[in-house]
Amino acid sequence: MYTQSLDVPGHADSAQIAAPQDDEVRQAAFDARMSADGKIEPQDWMPAAYRKTLVRQISQHAHSEIVGMLPEGNWISRAPSLKRKAILLAKVQDEGGHGLYLYSAAETLDASRDDLVDALHSGKAKYSSIFNYPTLTWADVGVIGWLVDGAAIMNQIPLCRCSYGPYARAMIRICKEESFHQRQGFDALLAMMRGTDAQRAMVQDAVDRWWFPVLMMFGPPDAASTNSAQTMAWGIKRISNDDLRQKFVDATVEQARVLGVTLPDPGLQWNAERAHYDYSPLDWDEFWRVINGDGPCNRERLATRVKAHEDGVWVREAALAHAAKQAEREAGERRAAA
Ligand SMILES: [Fe+2]
Ligand SMILES: [Fe+2]
């Protein structure tokens, strides 16, 4: 349960939205809250479409965190030193925690966690397409931290101001942890770039493979994003896909220079007129292919998730049995005291 969201001090006008009987009045109160840039809390009335959009977005986000543990998890047993292993373990564990906060945030919207997890396992629910690419070398782990977590931060910082309170609050903590993830990735790559020619070549190869899929993490171009206008009006999304992508490119070019790697796009160049970097068009056919299940690792990722869930049945059963036993004991103690 995401109890933090249920009773928020200082949110005095909650009752105003909950009390009116008439849907039009409720809608007007909701709209007024939106235009005042206020927060919506779980106990507030909200339009069904707003609730549905949030459940979809928050659960996709949760699935991405959980599936995102897998590509890097493959390298925990092969990390090149104890220090790197400890860092990677902490990072992968953080991603599991992000998934759990987000499933809890979705539950505050009356979504059932079992249904959400079933939708992931049956292939009905989407998760970030980036996690369907393989991690072939240790440099991939560094590049995921630097670029994938870097792109995630760019995407998620505006979500800290999202209109739905529990989601916004979850994102504040998540972004702090993502920032550590990005720095540890950059640091691992910097160590390799100061190493041998073979290590530098490994980093460059990883950057070549990840750069374009990372740019696609921001989603389809604005002109093809059908839901964007509505999610912007609802204060769920604050910055458009293309604007976020541009911010990421502009910030990353300088970091690549410090690292000493070449970003694999001959069209990448400073445009003085726009005061931004231009970059080549992305292969959106590849994006749709991967998101619809046909990326290099989609089947492997889902099979691993399903197996982990099935292997964990005994833990869930034991936890429920323990909770039932404890409730019984407490009820007995109450009876004895009465
Ligand atoms: Fe995360
Ligand atoms: Fe992360």
CSV table of C-alpha atoms and ligand atoms in Angstrom, one decimal:
chain,number,residue,atom,x,y,z
A,1,MET,CA,0.0,0.0,0.0
A,2,TYR,CA,1.3,3.5,-0.8
A,3,THR,CA,0.1,5.0,2.4
A,4,GLN,CA,2.0,8.2,2.0
A,5,SER,CA,-0.4,9.3,-0.6
A,6,LEU,CA,-3.7,8.7,1.3
A,7,ASP,CA,-3.5,11.6,3.8
A,8,VAL,CA,-1.6,14.5,2.6
A,9,PRO,CA,-1.3,17.4,5.0
A,10,GLY,CA,-2.0,20.8,3.6
A,11,HIS,CA,-4.2,19.4,0.8
A,12,ALA,CA,-7.2,21.2,2.2
A,13,ASP,CA,-9.4,21.4,-0.9
A,14,SER,CA,-9.6,17.6,-1.4
A,15,ALA,CA,-13.1,17.5,0.0
A,16,GLN,CA,-14.2,20.0,-2.5
A,17,ILE,CA,-13.6,17.5,-5.3
A,18,ALA,CA,-14.9,14.4,-3.4
A,19,ALA,CA,-18.2,15.9,-2.2
A,20,PRO,CA,-20.2,17.2,-5.1
A,21,GLN,CA,-22.7,14.7,-6.5
A,22,ASP,CA,-22.9,16.0,-10.0
A,23,ASP,CA,-20.4,14.8,-12.5
A,24,GLU,CA,-20.2,18.2,-14.2
A,25,VAL,CA,-19.4,19.9,-11.0
A,26,ARG,CA,-16.8,17.3,-10.2
A,27,GLN,CA,-15.3,17.7,-13.7
A,28,ALA,CA,-15.2,21.5,-13.2
A,29,ALA,CA,-13.4,21.1,-9.9
A,30,PHE,CA,-10.9,18.7,-11.5
A,31,ASP,CA,-10.3,21.1,-14.4
A,32,ALA,CA,-9.8,24.0,-12.0
A,33,ARG,CA,-7.2,21.9,-10.1
A,34,MET,CA,-5.5,21.1,-13.4
A,35,SER,CA,-5.3,24.8,-14.5
A,36,ALA,CA,-4.0,25.8,-11.1
A,37,ASP,CA,-1.3,23.2,-11.5
A,38,GLY,CA,-2.5,21.4,-8.4
A,39,LYS,CA,-2.1,17.8,-7.4
A,40,ILE,CA,-4.7,15.0,-7.7
A,41,GLU,CA,-4.6,12.5,-4.8
A,42,PRO,CA,-6.1,9.0,-4.7
A,43,GLN,CA,-9.2,10.0,-2.7
A,44,ASP,CA,-10.1,12.7,-5.3
A,45,TRP,CA,-12.6,12.3,-8.0
A,46,MET,CA,-10.9,12.0,-11.4
A,47,PRO,CA,-12.2,11.4,-15.0
A,48,ALA,CA,-12.1,7.7,-16.0
A,49,ALA,CA,-9.8,8.4,-18.9
A,50,TYR,CA,-7.3,10.2,-16.6
A,51,ARG,CA,-7.2,7.2,-14.3
A,52,LYS,CA,-6.8,4.8,-17.2
A,53,THR,CA,-4.0,6.8,-18.8
A,54,LEU,CA,-2.1,6.9,-15.5
A,55,VAL,CA,-2.6,3.2,-14.8
A,56,ARG,CA,-1.2,2.4,-18.2
A,57,GLN,CA,1.7,4.8,-17.9
A,58,ILE,CA,2.7,4.0,-14.3
A,59,SER,CA,2.4,0.2,-14.9
A,60,GLN,CA,4.5,0.4,-18.2
A,61,HIS,CA,7.0,2.4,-16.2
A,62,ALA,CA,7.0,-0.3,-13.4
A,63,HIS,CA,7.4,-3.1,-16.0
A,64,SER,CA,10.3,-1.3,-17.5
A,65,GLU,CA,12.1,-1.0,-14.2
A,66,ILE,CA,11.7,-4.7,-13.5
A,67,VAL,CA,12.6,-5.9,-17.0
A,68,GLY,CA,15.4,-3.4,-16.9
A,69,MET,CA,17.1,-5.4,-14.1
A,70,LEU,CA,17.8,-8.3,-16.5
A,71,PRO,CA,20.3,-7.0,-19.1
A,72,GLU,CA,22.7,-5.8,-16.4
A,73,GLY,CA,21.8,-8.6,-14.0
A,74,ASN,CA,23.6,-10.9,-16.5
A,75,TRP,CA,26.9,-9.2,-15.6
A,76,ILE,CA,26.7,-9.3,-11.8
A,77,SER,CA,28.6,-12.6,-11.6
A,78,ARG,CA,31.1,-11.4,-14.2
A,79,ALA,CA,31.9,-7.8,-13.0
A,80,PRO,CA,35.6,-7.1,-13.3
A,81,SER,CA,36.3,-6.3,-9.6
A,82,LEU,CA,34.6,-6.5,-6.2
A,83,LYS,CA,34.0,-2.7,-6.3
A,84,ARG,CA,32.2,-2.9,-9.7
A,85,LYS,CA,30.2,-5.9,-8.5
A,86,ALA,CA,29.0,-4.1,-5.4
A,87,ILE,CA,28.0,-1.0,-7.4
A,88,LEU,CA,26.2,-3.1,-10.0
A,89,LEU,CA,24.4,-5.1,-7.3
A,90,ALA,CA,23.2,-1.9,-5.6
A,91,LYS,CA,22.1,-0.5,-9.0
A,92,VAL,CA,20.1,-3.5,-10.1
A,93,GLN,CA,18.5,-3.7,-6.6
A,94,ASP,CA,17.5,0.0,-7.0
A,95,GLU,CA,15.7,-0.8,-10.2
A,96,GLY,CA,13.7,-3.5,-8.4
A,97,GLY,CA,12.8,-0.9,-5.8
A,98,HIS,CA,11.7,1.6,-8.5
A,99,GLY,CA,9.4,-1.1,-9.9
A,100,LEU,CA,7.9,-1.7,-6.5
A,101,TYR,CA,7.2,2.0,-5.8
A,102,LEU,CA,5.5,2.3,-9.1
A,103,TYR,CA,3.3,-0.8,-8.8
A,104,SER,CA,2.3,0.6,-5.4
A,105,ALA,CA,1.5,4.0,-7.1
A,106,ALA,CA,-0.6,2.2,-9.7
A,107,GLU,CA,-2.5,0.4,-6.8
A,108,THR,CA,-3.6,3.8,-5.4
A,109,LEU,CA,-5.6,4.1,-8.7
A,110,ASP,CA,-7.5,0.8,-7.8
A,111,ALA,CA,-5.4,-1.3,-10.2
A,112,SER,CA,-4.7,-4.8,-9.2
A,113,ARG,CA,-1.0,-5.7,-9.1
A,114,ASP,CA,-1.8,-9.3,-10.1
A,115,ASP,CA,-3.6,-8.0,-13.3
A,116,LEU,CA,-0.8,-5.7,-14.1
A,117,VAL,CA,1.8,-8.4,-13.7
A,118,ASP,CA,-0.3,-10.9,-15.8
A,119,ALA,CA,-0.5,-8.3,-18.6
A,120,LEU,CA,3.3,-8.1,-18.6
A,121,HIS,CA,3.7,-11.9,-18.6
A,122,SER,CA,1.2,-12.5,-21.4
A,123,GLY,CA,2.9,-9.9,-23.6
A,124,LYS,CA,-0.2,-7.6,-23.5
A,125,ALA,CA,1.6,-4.8,-21.6
A,126,LYS,CA,4.5,-2.8,-23.0
A,127,TYR,CA,7.8,-1.9,-21.4
A,128,SER,CA,10.7,0.2,-22.6
A,129,SER,CA,12.0,-1.2,-25.9
A,130,ILE,CA,15.6,-0.5,-24.9
A,131,PHE,CA,15.7,-3.6,-22.6
A,132,ASN,CA,15.2,-5.9,-25.5
A,133,TYR,CA,18.8,-5.3,-26.7
A,134,PRO,CA,21.6,-7.6,-25.5
A,135,THR,CA,24.5,-6.7,-23.2
A,136,LEU,CA,27.4,-8.3,-25.1
A,137,THR,CA,30.4,-7.0,-23.1
A,138,TRP,CA,31.2,-5.3,-19.8
A,139,ALA,CA,31.2,-2.0,-21.6
A,140,ASP,CA,27.5,-2.4,-22.3
A,141,VAL,CA,26.9,-2.2,-18.5
A,142,GLY,CA,28.7,1.2,-18.4
A,143,VAL,CA,26.9,2.4,-21.5
A,144,ILE,CA,23.5,1.5,-20.0
A,145,GLY,CA,24.3,3.5,-16.9
A,146,TRP,CA,25.6,6.5,-18.9
A,147,LEU,CA,23.1,6.6,-21.7
A,148,VAL,CA,20.0,4.5,-20.7
A,149,ASP,CA,19.8,5.9,-17.2
A,150,GLY,CA,20.9,9.3,-18.5
A,151,ALA,CA,17.9,9.2,-20.9
A,152,ALA,CA,15.6,7.9,-18.1
A,153,ILE,CA,16.6,10.9,-15.9
A,154,MET,CA,15.8,13.4,-18.8
A,155,ASN,CA,12.4,11.7,-19.2
A,156,GLN,CA,11.6,11.4,-15.5
A,157,ILE,CA,12.6,14.7,-14.0
A,158,PRO,CA,9.5,16.4,-15.5
A,159,LEU,CA,7.4,13.6,-14.0
A,160,CYS,CA,8.4,14.8,-10.5
A,161,ARG,CA,5.9,17.6,-11.3
A,162,CYS,CA,3.2,15.2,-12.6
A,163,SER,CA,-0.3,16.1,-11.6
A,164,TYR,CA,-0.9,12.8,-9.9
A,165,GLY,CA,0.6,13.0,-6.4
A,166,PRO,CA,1.7,9.4,-5.7
A,167,TYR,CA,3.5,9.2,-9.1
A,168,ALA,CA,5.2,12.6,-8.7
A,169,ARG,CA,6.4,11.7,-5.2
A,170,ALA,CA,7.7,8.3,-6.3
A,171,MET,CA,9.6,10.0,-9.1
A,172,ILE,CA,11.5,12.3,-6.8
A,173,ARG,CA,13.3,9.5,-5.0
A,174,ILE,CA,13.7,7.5,-8.2
A,175,CYS,CA,15.4,10.4,-10.0
A,176,LYS,CA,17.9,10.7,-7.1
A,177,GLU,CA,18.8,7.1,-7.6
A,178,GLU,CA,18.9,7.3,-11.4
A,179,SER,CA,21.5,10.1,-11.0
A,180,PHE,CA,23.8,7.7,-9.2
A,181,HIS,CA,23.2,5.1,-11.9
A,182,GLN,CA,24.2,7.5,-14.6
A,183,ARG,CA,27.4,8.6,-12.8
A,184,GLN,CA,28.5,5.0,-12.0
A,185,GLY,CA,28.1,4.2,-15.7
A,186,PHE,CA,30.2,7.2,-16.8
A,187,ASP,CA,32.8,6.3,-14.2
A,188,ALA,CA,33.1,2.7,-15.4
A,189,LEU,CA,33.5,3.8,-19.0
A,190,LEU,CA,36.1,6.5,-18.0
A,191,ALA,CA,38.1,3.7,-16.3
A,192,MET,CA,38.1,1.7,-19.5
A,193,MET,CA,38.9,4.7,-21.7
A,194,ARG,CA,42.0,5.2,-19.5
A,195,GLY,CA,42.9,1.5,-20.0
A,196,THR,CA,44.1,-0.4,-23.0
A,197,ASP,CA,43.3,0.0,-26.7
A,198,ALA,CA,41.2,-3.2,-26.5
A,199,GLN,CA,39.1,-1.6,-23.7
A,200,ARG,CA,38.7,1.7,-25.6
A,201,ALA,CA,37.5,-0.3,-28.6
A,202,MET,CA,35.0,-2.2,-26.4
A,203,VAL,CA,33.5,1.1,-25.2
A,204,GLN,CA,33.3,2.5,-28.7
A,205,ASP,CA,31.6,-0.7,-29.9
A,206,ALA,CA,29.0,-0.5,-27.1
A,207,VAL,CA,28.3,3.2,-27.8
A,208,ASP,CA,27.9,2.4,-31.5
A,209,ARG,CA,25.2,-0.3,-30.7
A,210,TRP,CA,23.3,1.7,-28.1
A,211,TRP,CA,23.2,5.3,-29.3
A,212,PHE,CA,20.2,5.1,-31.7
A,213,PRO,CA,18.1,2.7,-29.6
A,214,VAL,CA,18.6,5.1,-26.6
A,215,LEU,CA,17.4,8.1,-28.7
A,216,MET,CA,14.3,6.1,-29.4
A,217,MET,CA,13.6,5.7,-25.7
A,218,PHE,CA,11.9,9.2,-25.8
A,219,GLY,CA,9.2,7.7,-27.9
A,220,PRO,CA,7.9,8.5,-31.4
A,221,PRO,CA,8.3,11.9,-32.9
A,222,ASP,CA,5.8,14.5,-31.7
A,223,ALA,CA,3.9,14.5,-35.0
A,224,ALA,CA,3.2,10.8,-34.5
A,225,SER,CA,2.4,10.9,-30.8
A,226,THR,CA,-1.4,10.6,-30.6
A,227,ASN,CA,-1.9,10.9,-26.9
A,228,SER,CA,0.6,13.7,-26.2
A,229,ALA,CA,-1.7,16.7,-26.3
A,230,GLN,CA,-4.1,15.1,-23.8
A,231,THR,CA,-1.4,13.9,-21.4
A,232,MET,CA,0.1,17.4,-21.5
A,233,ALA,CA,-3.3,19.0,-20.8
A,234,TRP,CA,-3.6,16.7,-17.8
A,235,GLY,CA,-0.2,17.7,-16.4
A,236,ILE,CA,1.1,14.1,-16.7
A,237,LYS,CA,3.5,14.9,-19.4
A,238,ARG,CA,5.4,18.3,-19.3
A,239,ILE,CA,7.8,18.2,-22.2
A,240,SER,CA,7.3,16.7,-25.6
A,241,ASN,CA,9.2,13.6,-26.9
A,242,ASP,CA,11.2,15.6,-29.4
A,243,ASP,CA,12.1,18.3,-27.0
A,244,LEU,CA,13.3,15.8,-24.4
A,245,ARG,CA,15.3,14.0,-27.1
A,246,GLN,CA,16.9,17.2,-28.2
A,247,LYS,CA,17.8,18.1,-24.6
A,248,PHE,CA,19.4,14.7,-24.2
A,249,VAL,CA,21.5,15.0,-27.4
A,250,ASP,CA,22.7,18.5,-26.5
A,251,ALA,CA,23.8,17.3,-23.0
A,252,THR,CA,25.4,14.1,-24.2
A,253,VAL,CA,27.6,15.4,-27.0
A,254,GLU,CA,29.8,17.2,-24.4
A,255,GLN,CA,30.0,14.1,-22.1
A,256,ALA,CA,31.1,12.0,-25.1
A,257,ARG,CA,33.9,14.4,-25.8
A,258,VAL,CA,35.1,14.2,-22.2
A,259,LEU,CA,35.0,10.4,-22.4
A,260,GLY,CA,36.8,10.4,-25.7
A,261,VAL,CA,34.2,8.3,-27.7
A,262,THR,CA,32.6,9.2,-31.0
A,263,LEU,CA,28.8,9.2,-31.3
A,264,PRO,CA,27.9,7.1,-34.3
A,265,ASP,CA,26.0,9.7,-36.3
A,266,PRO,CA,27.6,11.5,-39.2
A,267,GLY,CA,24.7,13.9,-39.2
A,268,LEU,CA,25.4,15.1,-35.6
A,269,GLN,CA,26.5,18.7,-35.8
A,270,TRP,CA,26.0,22.0,-34.0
A,271,ASN,CA,23.3,24.2,-35.6
A,272,ALA,CA,24.1,27.8,-34.6
A,273,GLU,CA,20.8,29.1,-35.8
A,274,ARG,CA,18.7,26.7,-33.7
A,275,ALA,CA,21.4,26.7,-30.9
A,276,HIS,CA,21.0,22.9,-30.7
A,277,TYR,CA,22.7,19.8,-32.2
A,278,ASP,CA,21.1,18.4,-35.4
A,279,TYR,CA,21.0,14.6,-35.7
A,280,SER,CA,20.0,12.1,-38.3
A,281,PRO,CA,16.5,10.7,-38.6
A,282,LEU,CA,15.9,7.6,-36.5
A,283,ASP,CA,14.7,4.2,-37.8
A,284,TRP,CA,11.2,4.1,-36.4
A,285,ASP,CA,10.5,0.8,-38.1
A,286,GLU,CA,13.1,-0.8,-35.8
A,287,PHE,CA,11.4,0.9,-32.8
A,288,TRP,CA,8.0,-0.5,-33.6
A,289,ARG,CA,9.4,-3.9,-34.4
A,290,VAL,CA,11.1,-4.1,-31.1
A,291,ILE,CA,8.2,-2.7,-29.1
A,292,ASN,CA,5.8,-5.1,-30.7
A,293,GLY,CA,7.8,-8.1,-29.6
A,294,ASP,CA,10.4,-8.7,-32.3
A,295,GLY,CA,13.6,-7.3,-30.8
A,296,PRO,CA,16.8,-9.3,-30.2
A,297,CYS,CA,15.9,-10.3,-26.6
A,298,ASN,CA,12.1,-9.9,-26.2
A,299,ARG,CA,11.3,-13.6,-25.8
A,300,GLU,CA,14.3,-14.2,-23.5
A,301,ARG,CA,13.4,-11.2,-21.2
A,302,LEU,CA,9.7,-12.3,-20.8
A,303,ALA,CA,10.6,-16.0,-20.3
A,304,THR,CA,13.1,-14.9,-17.5
A,305,ARG,CA,10.4,-12.7,-15.8
A,306,VAL,CA,7.8,-15.5,-16.0
A,307,LYS,CA,10.2,-18.0,-14.5
A,308,ALA,CA,11.2,-15.6,-11.7
A,309,HIS,CA,7.5,-15.1,-10.9
A,310,GLU,CA,6.8,-18.8,-10.9
A,311,ASP,CA,9.9,-19.6,-8.8
A,312,GLY,CA,8.6,-17.0,-6.2
A,313,VAL,CA,5.2,-18.7,-5.7
A,314,TRP,CA,6.4,-20.3,-2.4
A,315,VAL,CA,7.6,-17.0,-1.0
A,316,ARG,CA,4.2,-15.3,-1.7
A,317,GLU,CA,2.3,-18.3,-0.2
A,318,ALA,CA,4.6,-18.4,2.9
A,319,ALA,CA,4.1,-14.6,3.4
A,320,LEU,CA,0.3,-15.0,3.2
A,321,ALA,CA,0.3,-18.0,5.6
A,322,HIS,CA,2.4,-16.0,8.1
A,323,ALA,CA,0.1,-13.0,7.8
A,324,ALA,CA,-3.0,-15.2,8.4
A,325,LYS,CA,-1.3,-16.8,11.4
A,326,GLN,CA,-0.4,-13.5,12.9
A,327,ALA,CA,-3.9,-12.1,12.4
A,328,GLU,CA,-5.3,-15.2,14.1
A,329,ARG,CA,-2.9,-14.8,17.1
A,330,GLU,CA,-3.7,-11.1,17.5
A,331,ALA,CA,-7.5,-11.8,17.4
A,332,GLY,CA,-7.0,-14.5,20.1
A,333,GLU,CA,-5.0,-12.0,22.2
A,334,ARG,CA,-7.8,-9.4,21.8
A,335,ARG,CA,-10.4,-12.0,22.9
A,336,ALA,CA,-8.4,-13.0,25.9
A,337,ALA,CA,-7.9,-9.3,26.9
A,338,ALA,CA,-11.7,-8.5,26.6
B,1,FE,FE,15.1,2.9,-12.4
B,2,FE,FE,18.4,3.3,-13.2
